[in-house]
mmCIF file of C-alpha atoms in Angstrom:
data_model
loop_
_atom_site.group_PDB
_atom_site.id
_atom_site.type_symbol
_atom_site.label_atom_id
_atom_site.label_comp_id
_atom_site.label_asym_id
_atom_site.label_seq_id
_atom_site.Cartn_x
_atom_site.Cartn_y
_atom_site.Cartn_z
ATOM 1 C CA UNK A 1 111.979 176.463 95.020
ATOM 2 C CA UNK A 2 114.376 179.413 95.125
ATOM 3 C CA UNK A 3 112.222 181.057 97.776
ATOM 4 C CA UNK A 4 112.340 177.902 99.882
ATOM 5 C CA UNK A 5 116.129 177.723 99.566
ATOM 6 C CA UNK A 6 116.442 181.369 100.527
ATOM 7 C CA UNK A 7 114.209 180.896 103.547
ATOM 8 C CA UNK A 8 116.239 177.820 104.560
ATOM 9 C CA UNK A 9 119.535 179.743 104.352
ATOM 10 C CA UNK A 10 118.161 182.626 106.402
ATOM 11 C CA UNK A 11 116.699 180.243 108.959
ATOM 12 C CA UNK A 12 119.991 178.354 109.422
ATOM 13 C CA UNK A 13 121.884 181.618 109.740
ATOM 14 C CA UNK A 14 119.423 182.894 112.340
ATOM 15 C CA UNK A 15 119.413 179.694 114.392
ATOM 16 C CA UNK A 16 123.185 179.252 114.439
ATOM 17 C CA UNK A 17 124.197 182.826 115.103
ATOM 18 C CA UNK A 18 121.305 184.275 117.106
ATOM 19 C CA UNK A 19 119.638 181.421 118.952
ATOM 20 C CA UNK A 20 122.581 179.120 119.600
ATOM 21 C CA UNK A 21 125.277 181.738 119.818
ATOM 22 C CA UNK A 22 127.577 179.784 117.500
ATOM 23 C CA UNK A 23 128.774 180.617 114.001
ATOM 24 C CA UNK A 24 128.354 178.180 111.144
ATOM 25 C CA UNK A 25 132.106 177.465 111.112
ATOM 26 C CA UNK A 26 131.886 176.313 114.727
ATOM 27 C CA UNK A 27 128.982 173.968 113.991
ATOM 28 C CA UNK A 28 130.090 172.476 110.645
ATOM 29 C CA UNK A 29 133.390 170.535 110.859
ATOM 30 C CA UNK A 30 134.314 170.940 107.187
ATOM 31 C CA UNK A 31 133.863 174.719 107.409
ATOM 32 C CA UNK A 32 135.894 174.929 110.615
ATOM 33 C CA UNK A 33 138.645 172.937 108.864
ATOM 34 C CA UNK A 34 138.758 175.337 105.910
ATOM 35 C CA UNK A 35 141.340 178.116 106.496
ATOM 36 C CA UNK A 36 139.173 180.529 104.485
ATOM 37 C CA UNK A 37 135.934 179.535 106.233
ATOM 38 C CA UNK A 38 134.150 178.883 102.934
ATOM 39 C CA UNK A 39 130.466 177.895 103.208
ATOM 40 C CA UNK A 40 131.051 174.340 101.975
ATOM 41 C CA UNK A 41 127.558 172.894 102.644
ATOM 42 C CA UNK A 42 126.092 175.934 100.915
ATOM 43 C CA UNK A 43 128.000 175.613 97.658
ATOM 44 C CA UNK A 44 127.644 171.828 97.581
ATOM 45 C CA UNK A 45 123.863 172.285 97.805
ATOM 46 C CA UNK A 46 124.005 174.788 94.942
ATOM 47 C CA UNK A 47 126.055 172.408 92.784
ATOM 48 C CA UNK A 48 123.585 169.634 93.508
ATOM 49 C CA UNK A 49 120.793 171.936 92.323
ATOM 50 C CA UNK A 50 122.716 172.661 89.106
ATOM 51 C CA UNK A 51 123.474 176.267 90.083
ATOM 52 C CA UNK A 52 127.221 176.179 89.488
ATOM 53 C CA UNK A 53 127.605 179.912 88.889
ATOM 54 C CA UNK A 54 125.872 180.668 92.189
ATOM 55 C CA UNK A 55 128.129 178.099 93.869
ATOM 56 C CA UNK A 56 131.254 179.839 92.576
ATOM 57 C CA UNK A 57 129.839 183.215 93.624
ATOM 58 C CA UNK A 58 129.348 181.851 97.144
ATOM 59 C CA UNK A 59 132.898 180.448 97.247
ATOM 60 C CA UNK A 60 134.399 183.744 96.076
ATOM 61 C CA UNK A 61 132.880 185.533 99.036
ATOM 62 C CA UNK A 62 135.715 184.010 101.080
ATOM 63 C CA UNK A 63 138.124 182.618 98.482
ATOM 64 C CA UNK A 64 138.825 184.454 95.202
ATOM 65 C CA UNK A 65 140.826 181.535 93.753
ATOM 66 C CA UNK A 66 138.337 178.636 93.755
ATOM 67 C CA UNK A 67 139.682 176.750 90.736
ATOM 68 C CA UNK A 68 143.240 176.888 92.066
ATOM 69 C CA UNK A 69 142.063 175.412 95.358
ATOM 70 C CA UNK A 70 139.991 172.884 93.435
ATOM 71 C CA UNK A 71 143.239 171.589 91.944
ATOM 72 C CA UNK A 72 145.972 171.976 94.572
ATOM 73 C CA UNK A 73 144.339 172.691 97.942
ATOM 74 C CA UNK A 74 145.411 170.533 100.892
ATOM 75 C CA UNK A 75 141.650 170.047 101.503
ATOM 76 C CA UNK A 76 141.654 169.977 105.337
ATOM 77 C CA UNK A 77 137.885 170.250 104.975
ATOM 78 C CA UNK A 78 137.776 166.629 103.818
ATOM 79 C CA UNK A 79 139.717 165.525 106.888
ATOM 80 C CA UNK A 80 136.912 167.009 109.016
ATOM 81 C CA UNK A 81 134.035 165.790 106.846
ATOM 82 C CA UNK A 82 131.373 164.021 108.923
ATOM 83 C CA UNK A 83 130.800 161.587 106.065
ATOM 84 C CA UNK A 84 134.180 160.095 106.947
ATOM 85 C CA UNK A 85 132.607 158.749 110.143
ATOM 86 C CA UNK A 86 130.416 156.499 107.963
ATOM 87 C CA UNK A 87 132.613 155.538 105.017
ATOM 88 C CA UNK A 88 134.698 157.990 102.980
ATOM 89 C CA UNK A 89 134.663 161.788 103.251
ATOM 90 C CA UNK A 90 133.141 163.730 100.384
ATOM 91 C CA UNK A 91 135.547 164.766 97.642
ATOM 92 C CA UNK A 92 134.985 168.441 98.392
ATOM 93 C CA UNK A 93 137.919 169.625 96.302
ATOM 94 C CA UNK A 94 136.537 167.877 93.226
ATOM 95 C CA UNK A 95 133.092 169.409 93.782
ATOM 96 C CA UNK A 96 134.650 172.872 93.890
ATOM 97 C CA UNK A 97 136.571 172.127 90.704
ATOM 98 C CA UNK A 98 133.399 170.843 89.005
ATOM 99 C CA UNK A 99 131.524 174.031 89.876
ATOM 100 C CA UNK A 100 134.279 176.191 88.376
ATOM 101 C CA UNK A 101 134.564 174.125 85.206
ATOM 102 C CA UNK A 102 130.789 173.932 84.608
ATOM 103 C CA UNK A 103 129.674 177.477 85.353
ATOM 104 C CA UNK A 104 126.670 178.543 83.293
ATOM 105 C CA UNK A 105 128.487 181.812 82.603
ATOM 106 C CA UNK A 106 130.815 184.095 84.492
ATOM 107 C CA UNK A 107 129.415 187.023 86.421
ATOM 108 C CA UNK A 108 130.460 190.537 87.366
ATOM 109 C CA UNK A 109 130.933 190.770 91.141
ATOM 110 C CA UNK A 110 129.203 193.616 92.920
ATOM 111 C CA UNK A 111 131.568 196.503 93.614
ATOM 112 C CA UNK A 112 131.260 199.331 96.117
ATOM 113 C CA UNK A 113 131.324 202.954 95.070
ATOM 114 C CA UNK A 114 134.862 204.264 94.426
ATOM 115 C CA UNK A 115 136.455 205.537 97.604
ATOM 116 C CA UNK A 116 139.192 207.517 95.899
ATOM 117 C CA UNK A 117 141.783 205.757 98.052
ATOM 118 C CA UNK A 118 144.812 204.105 96.512
ATOM 119 C CA UNK A 119 146.341 200.854 97.782
ATOM 120 C CA UNK A 120 149.580 199.113 96.818
ATOM 121 C CA UNK A 121 149.997 195.357 96.941
ATOM 122 C CA UNK A 122 153.625 194.235 96.994
ATOM 123 C CA UNK A 123 153.773 190.694 95.629
ATOM 124 C CA UNK A 124 151.477 188.975 93.177
ATOM 125 C CA UNK A 125 151.208 185.578 94.830
ATOM 126 C CA UNK A 126 148.000 184.072 96.269
ATOM 127 C CA UNK A 127 147.975 186.503 99.209
ATOM 128 C CA UNK A 128 148.520 189.517 96.948
ATOM 129 C CA UNK A 129 145.935 188.347 94.425
ATOM 130 C CA UNK A 130 143.347 187.855 97.156
ATOM 131 C CA UNK A 131 144.087 191.208 98.765
ATOM 132 C CA UNK A 132 143.886 193.043 95.427
ATOM 133 C CA UNK A 133 140.590 191.351 94.568
ATOM 134 C CA UNK A 134 138.796 192.239 97.795
ATOM 135 C CA UNK A 135 140.233 195.764 98.005
ATOM 136 C CA UNK A 136 138.981 196.409 94.478
ATOM 137 C CA UNK A 137 135.489 195.176 95.369
ATOM 138 C CA UNK A 138 135.565 197.573 98.315
ATOM 139 C CA UNK A 139 136.031 200.460 95.885
ATOM 140 C CA UNK A 140 139.749 201.164 96.250
ATOM 141 C CA UNK A 141 142.224 201.738 93.408
ATOM 142 C CA UNK A 142 144.771 198.921 93.585
ATOM 143 C CA UNK A 143 148.206 198.507 92.032
ATOM 144 C CA UNK A 144 150.103 195.205 92.267
ATOM 145 C CA UNK A 145 153.896 195.478 92.203
ATOM 146 C CA UNK A 146 155.336 192.104 91.186
ATOM 147 C CA UNK A 147 159.026 191.215 91.069
ATOM 148 C CA UNK A 148 158.653 188.651 88.279
ATOM 149 C CA UNK A 149 157.191 188.715 84.787
ATOM 150 C CA UNK A 150 153.756 187.286 85.657
ATOM 151 C CA UNK A 151 151.449 187.115 88.652
ATOM 152 C CA UNK A 152 150.949 183.945 90.649
ATOM 153 C CA UNK A 153 153.972 183.680 92.920
ATOM 154 C CA UNK A 154 154.552 180.120 94.082
ATOM 155 C CA UNK A 155 151.339 179.063 92.365
ATOM 156 C CA UNK A 156 153.024 179.826 89.034
ATOM 157 C CA UNK A 157 156.700 179.238 89.762
ATOM 158 C CA UNK A 158 156.562 176.581 92.468
ATOM 159 C CA UNK A 159 153.797 174.206 91.324
ATOM 160 C CA UNK A 160 154.349 172.149 88.147
ATOM 161 C CA UNK A 161 152.112 172.724 85.160
ATOM 162 C CA UNK A 162 150.766 169.160 85.286
ATOM 163 C CA UNK A 163 149.204 170.013 88.654
ATOM 164 C CA UNK A 164 148.224 173.631 88.036
ATOM 165 C CA UNK A 165 148.095 174.841 84.409
ATOM 166 C CA UNK A 166 149.491 178.338 84.010
ATOM 167 C CA UNK A 167 146.519 179.263 81.811
ATOM 168 C CA UNK A 168 144.336 179.309 84.951
ATOM 169 C CA UNK A 169 146.590 181.928 86.539
ATOM 170 C CA UNK A 170 146.565 183.918 83.299
ATOM 171 C CA UNK A 171 142.756 184.039 83.491
ATOM 172 C CA UNK A 172 142.889 185.307 87.080
ATOM 173 C CA UNK A 173 145.340 188.008 86.004
ATOM 174 C CA UNK A 174 143.063 189.041 83.150
ATOM 175 C CA UNK A 175 140.102 189.132 85.526
ATOM 176 C CA UNK A 176 141.925 191.529 87.837
ATOM 177 C CA UNK A 177 142.748 193.773 84.893
ATOM 178 C CA UNK A 178 139.070 193.808 83.910
ATOM 179 C CA UNK A 179 138.159 194.865 87.457
ATOM 180 C CA UNK A 180 140.517 197.828 87.138
ATOM 181 C CA UNK A 181 143.594 196.581 88.991
ATOM 182 C CA UNK A 182 146.896 198.055 87.755
ATOM 183 C CA UNK A 183 149.804 195.604 87.472
ATOM 184 C CA UNK A 184 153.489 196.545 87.470
ATOM 185 C CA UNK A 185 155.622 193.469 86.651
ATOM 186 C CA UNK A 186 159.409 193.328 87.081
ATOM 187 C CA UNK A 187 159.144 195.811 89.951
ATOM 188 C CA UNK A 188 160.870 195.392 93.299
ATOM 189 C CA UNK A 189 160.527 197.434 96.462
ATOM 190 C CA UNK A 190 163.881 198.209 98.046
ATOM 191 C CA UNK A 191 165.717 198.895 94.801
ATOM 192 C CA UNK A 192 164.782 201.845 92.606
ATOM 193 C CA UNK A 193 161.506 202.160 94.518
ATOM 194 C CA UNK A 194 161.222 202.250 98.292
ATOM 195 C CA UNK A 195 158.314 202.221 100.726
ATOM 196 C CA UNK A 196 158.595 205.970 101.219
ATOM 197 C CA UNK A 197 158.054 206.434 97.477
ATOM 198 C CA UNK A 198 154.733 204.603 97.657
ATOM 199 C CA UNK A 199 153.363 206.861 100.386
ATOM 200 C CA UNK A 200 154.790 209.894 98.612
ATOM 201 C CA UNK A 201 152.761 208.975 95.528
ATOM 202 C CA UNK A 202 149.501 208.884 97.435
ATOM 203 C CA UNK A 203 149.011 205.261 98.486
ATOM 204 C CA UNK A 204 146.910 205.164 101.646
ATOM 205 C CA UNK A 205 147.949 201.614 102.522
ATOM 206 C CA UNK A 206 150.525 199.042 101.471
ATOM 207 C CA UNK A 207 150.010 195.275 101.715
ATOM 208 C CA UNK A 208 153.224 193.234 101.740
ATOM 209 C CA UNK A 209 152.867 189.660 100.495
ATOM 210 C CA UNK A 210 156.355 188.786 99.274
ATOM 211 C CA UNK A 211 156.088 185.057 99.976
ATOM 212 C CA UNK A 212 158.704 182.542 101.113
ATOM 213 C CA UNK A 213 161.133 182.276 98.229
ATOM 214 C CA UNK A 214 164.190 181.545 100.355
ATOM 215 C CA UNK A 215 164.733 177.777 100.737
ATOM 216 C CA UNK A 216 165.497 176.202 104.099
ATOM 217 C CA UNK A 217 168.891 174.552 104.288
ATOM 218 C CA UNK A 218 169.546 171.344 106.206
ATOM 219 C CA UNK A 219 172.806 172.659 107.639
ATOM 220 C CA UNK A 220 174.739 169.575 106.583
ATOM 221 C CA UNK A 221 178.000 169.111 104.718
ATOM 222 C CA UNK A 222 177.763 169.121 100.931
ATOM 223 C CA UNK A 223 174.863 171.535 100.403
ATOM 224 C CA UNK A 224 177.004 173.898 98.335
ATOM 225 C CA UNK A 225 178.202 171.244 95.881
ATOM 226 C CA UNK A 226 177.279 171.512 92.201
ATOM 227 C CA UNK A 227 175.056 168.446 92.130
ATOM 228 C CA UNK A 228 172.844 169.623 95.019
ATOM 229 C CA UNK A 229 169.845 171.846 94.369
ATOM 230 C CA UNK A 230 166.984 173.268 96.432
ATOM 231 C CA UNK A 231 163.499 172.177 95.360
ATOM 232 C CA UNK A 232 162.091 175.729 95.325
ATOM 233 C CA UNK A 233 164.856 176.920 92.990
ATOM 234 C CA UNK A 234 164.529 173.852 90.781
ATOM 235 C CA UNK A 235 160.765 174.103 90.372
ATOM 236 C CA UNK A 236 160.995 177.748 89.247
ATOM 237 C CA UNK A 237 162.788 176.707 86.046
ATOM 238 C CA UNK A 238 163.498 172.966 85.758
ATOM 239 C CA UNK A 239 164.722 173.244 82.152
ATOM 240 C CA UNK A 240 167.985 174.949 83.154
ATOM 241 C CA UNK A 241 169.018 172.141 85.536
ATOM 242 C CA UNK A 242 170.800 168.887 84.737
ATOM 243 C CA UNK A 243 170.332 166.728 87.863
ATOM 244 C CA UNK A 244 171.361 163.483 86.139
ATOM 245 C CA UNK A 245 169.690 160.118 85.618
ATOM 246 C CA UNK A 246 169.624 158.960 89.254
ATOM 247 C CA UNK A 247 168.339 161.566 91.708
ATOM 248 C CA UNK A 248 167.632 161.557 95.447
ATOM 249 C CA UNK A 249 165.093 163.922 96.991
ATOM 250 C CA UNK A 250 165.457 164.643 100.707
ATOM 251 C CA UNK A 251 162.117 165.438 102.299
ATOM 252 C CA UNK A 252 158.578 164.240 101.701
ATOM 253 C CA UNK A 253 156.388 167.330 101.579
ATOM 254 C CA UNK A 254 154.400 168.413 98.561
ATOM 255 C CA UNK A 255 157.336 170.456 97.215
ATOM 256 C CA UNK A 256 159.520 167.345 97.340
ATOM 257 C CA UNK A 257 156.870 165.282 95.539
ATOM 258 C CA UNK A 258 156.458 167.985 92.885
ATOM 259 C CA UNK A 259 160.222 168.070 92.390
ATOM 260 C CA UNK A 260 160.452 164.274 92.133
ATOM 261 C CA UNK A 261 157.681 164.020 89.541
ATOM 262 C CA UNK A 262 159.120 166.927 87.563
ATOM 263 C CA UNK A 263 162.600 165.391 87.540
ATOM 264 C CA UNK A 264 161.181 162.208 86.014
ATOM 265 C CA UNK A 265 159.448 164.249 83.325
ATOM 266 C CA UNK A 266 162.777 165.863 82.450
ATOM 267 C CA UNK A 267 164.583 162.632 81.672
ATOM 268 C CA UNK A 268 165.758 161.113 84.969
ATOM 269 C CA UNK A 269 165.759 157.323 85.041
ATOM 270 C CA UNK A 270 165.360 156.798 88.787
ATOM 271 C CA UNK A 271 164.118 159.160 91.511
ATOM 272 C CA UNK A 272 163.984 158.236 95.200
ATOM 273 C CA UNK A 273 162.365 160.281 97.965
ATOM 274 C CA UNK A 274 163.920 159.925 101.416
ATOM 275 C CA UNK A 275 161.766 160.785 104.446
ATOM 276 C CA UNK A 276 162.825 161.031 108.065
ATOM 277 C CA UNK A 277 159.472 159.946 109.516
ATOM 278 C CA UNK A 278 157.362 156.847 108.751
ATOM 279 C CA UNK A 279 154.412 159.012 107.654
ATOM 280 C CA UNK A 280 154.904 161.184 104.582
ATOM 281 C CA UNK A 281 154.061 164.875 104.970
ATOM 282 C CA UNK A 282 152.713 165.222 101.433
ATOM 283 C CA UNK A 283 149.095 164.702 100.503
ATOM 284 C CA UNK A 284 148.314 160.952 100.197
ATOM 285 C CA UNK A 285 146.783 161.592 96.795
ATOM 286 C CA UNK A 286 149.960 163.266 95.535
ATOM 287 C CA UNK A 287 152.055 160.419 96.927
ATOM 288 C CA UNK A 288 149.960 157.899 95.020
ATOM 289 C CA UNK A 289 150.359 159.913 91.822
ATOM 290 C CA UNK A 290 154.118 159.935 92.396
ATOM 291 C CA UNK A 291 154.187 156.166 92.853
ATOM 292 C CA UNK A 292 152.301 155.756 89.583
ATOM 293 C CA UNK A 293 154.902 157.994 87.897
ATOM 294 C CA UNK A 294 157.646 155.684 89.188
ATOM 295 C CA UNK A 295 159.006 157.517 92.252
ATOM 296 C CA UNK A 296 160.474 155.282 94.962
ATOM 297 C CA UNK A 297 160.072 156.065 98.673
ATOM 298 C CA UNK A 298 162.283 155.265 101.669
ATOM 299 C CA UNK A 299 161.030 156.257 105.128
ATOM 300 C CA UNK A 300 162.664 156.410 108.565
ATOM 301 C CA UNK A 301 165.951 157.563 107.052
ATOM 302 C CA UNK A 302 168.270 159.819 109.037
#
């Protein structure tokens, strides 16, 4: 059976890339919708065959954070799923999550011979984690320089624990350490250390993935008042804020929904989300969860 599957995979690869002149991502809508180009039909077939570890191995070829994406991905693949032309698209995100949670046992990824080259990754968010992972597999010595105490970036400090448990990010950090990645927390570039210092110390390349920590202001009167807070700042440490019992959230993206649901969990009695457009920008699934939590919505508000 394994031989048949292997022959089938090779045959599809040959037909799509050699005979037709198209890549798989161009032929499969869900793959073309995935920003990472993950082989979605391939890992779904492996999960169906009960080969969850192989499915995760296939996902990690293009995405080193499969469980994170299984929990919080925007899943554009599902929007392009051909099954949606018949009834409902496949719950691809849940299949990915199932594969990660039911692996038969973790595996050691294949690593290239050491190159002797040293690379610095500035920022330990999803971009930095991905870069460090693949550079390490390519045989380079990698050091992550992270401004905060722990790795994860917005995954850790911008997404509430009820959506993405921090223990998952801790496991990814431990995995990088096991692969040989060096981690320097509480380290900024531009203070005591500068870019010139990195090249002086023998780094051949520097990847900068510092993220988007600065919130966007609305440019309206009242934004500097004491009872107004930016969602990004609030989500980093909700416990230090006292927004009150009745709170309004301006905006309807996923950050706004996360903030609204978190505010309710920290004692607010009423939370209302105000959106400028009739259609909410946040994921429909997250909006439904927010409604269940008790968040009110008002659209077409200017």
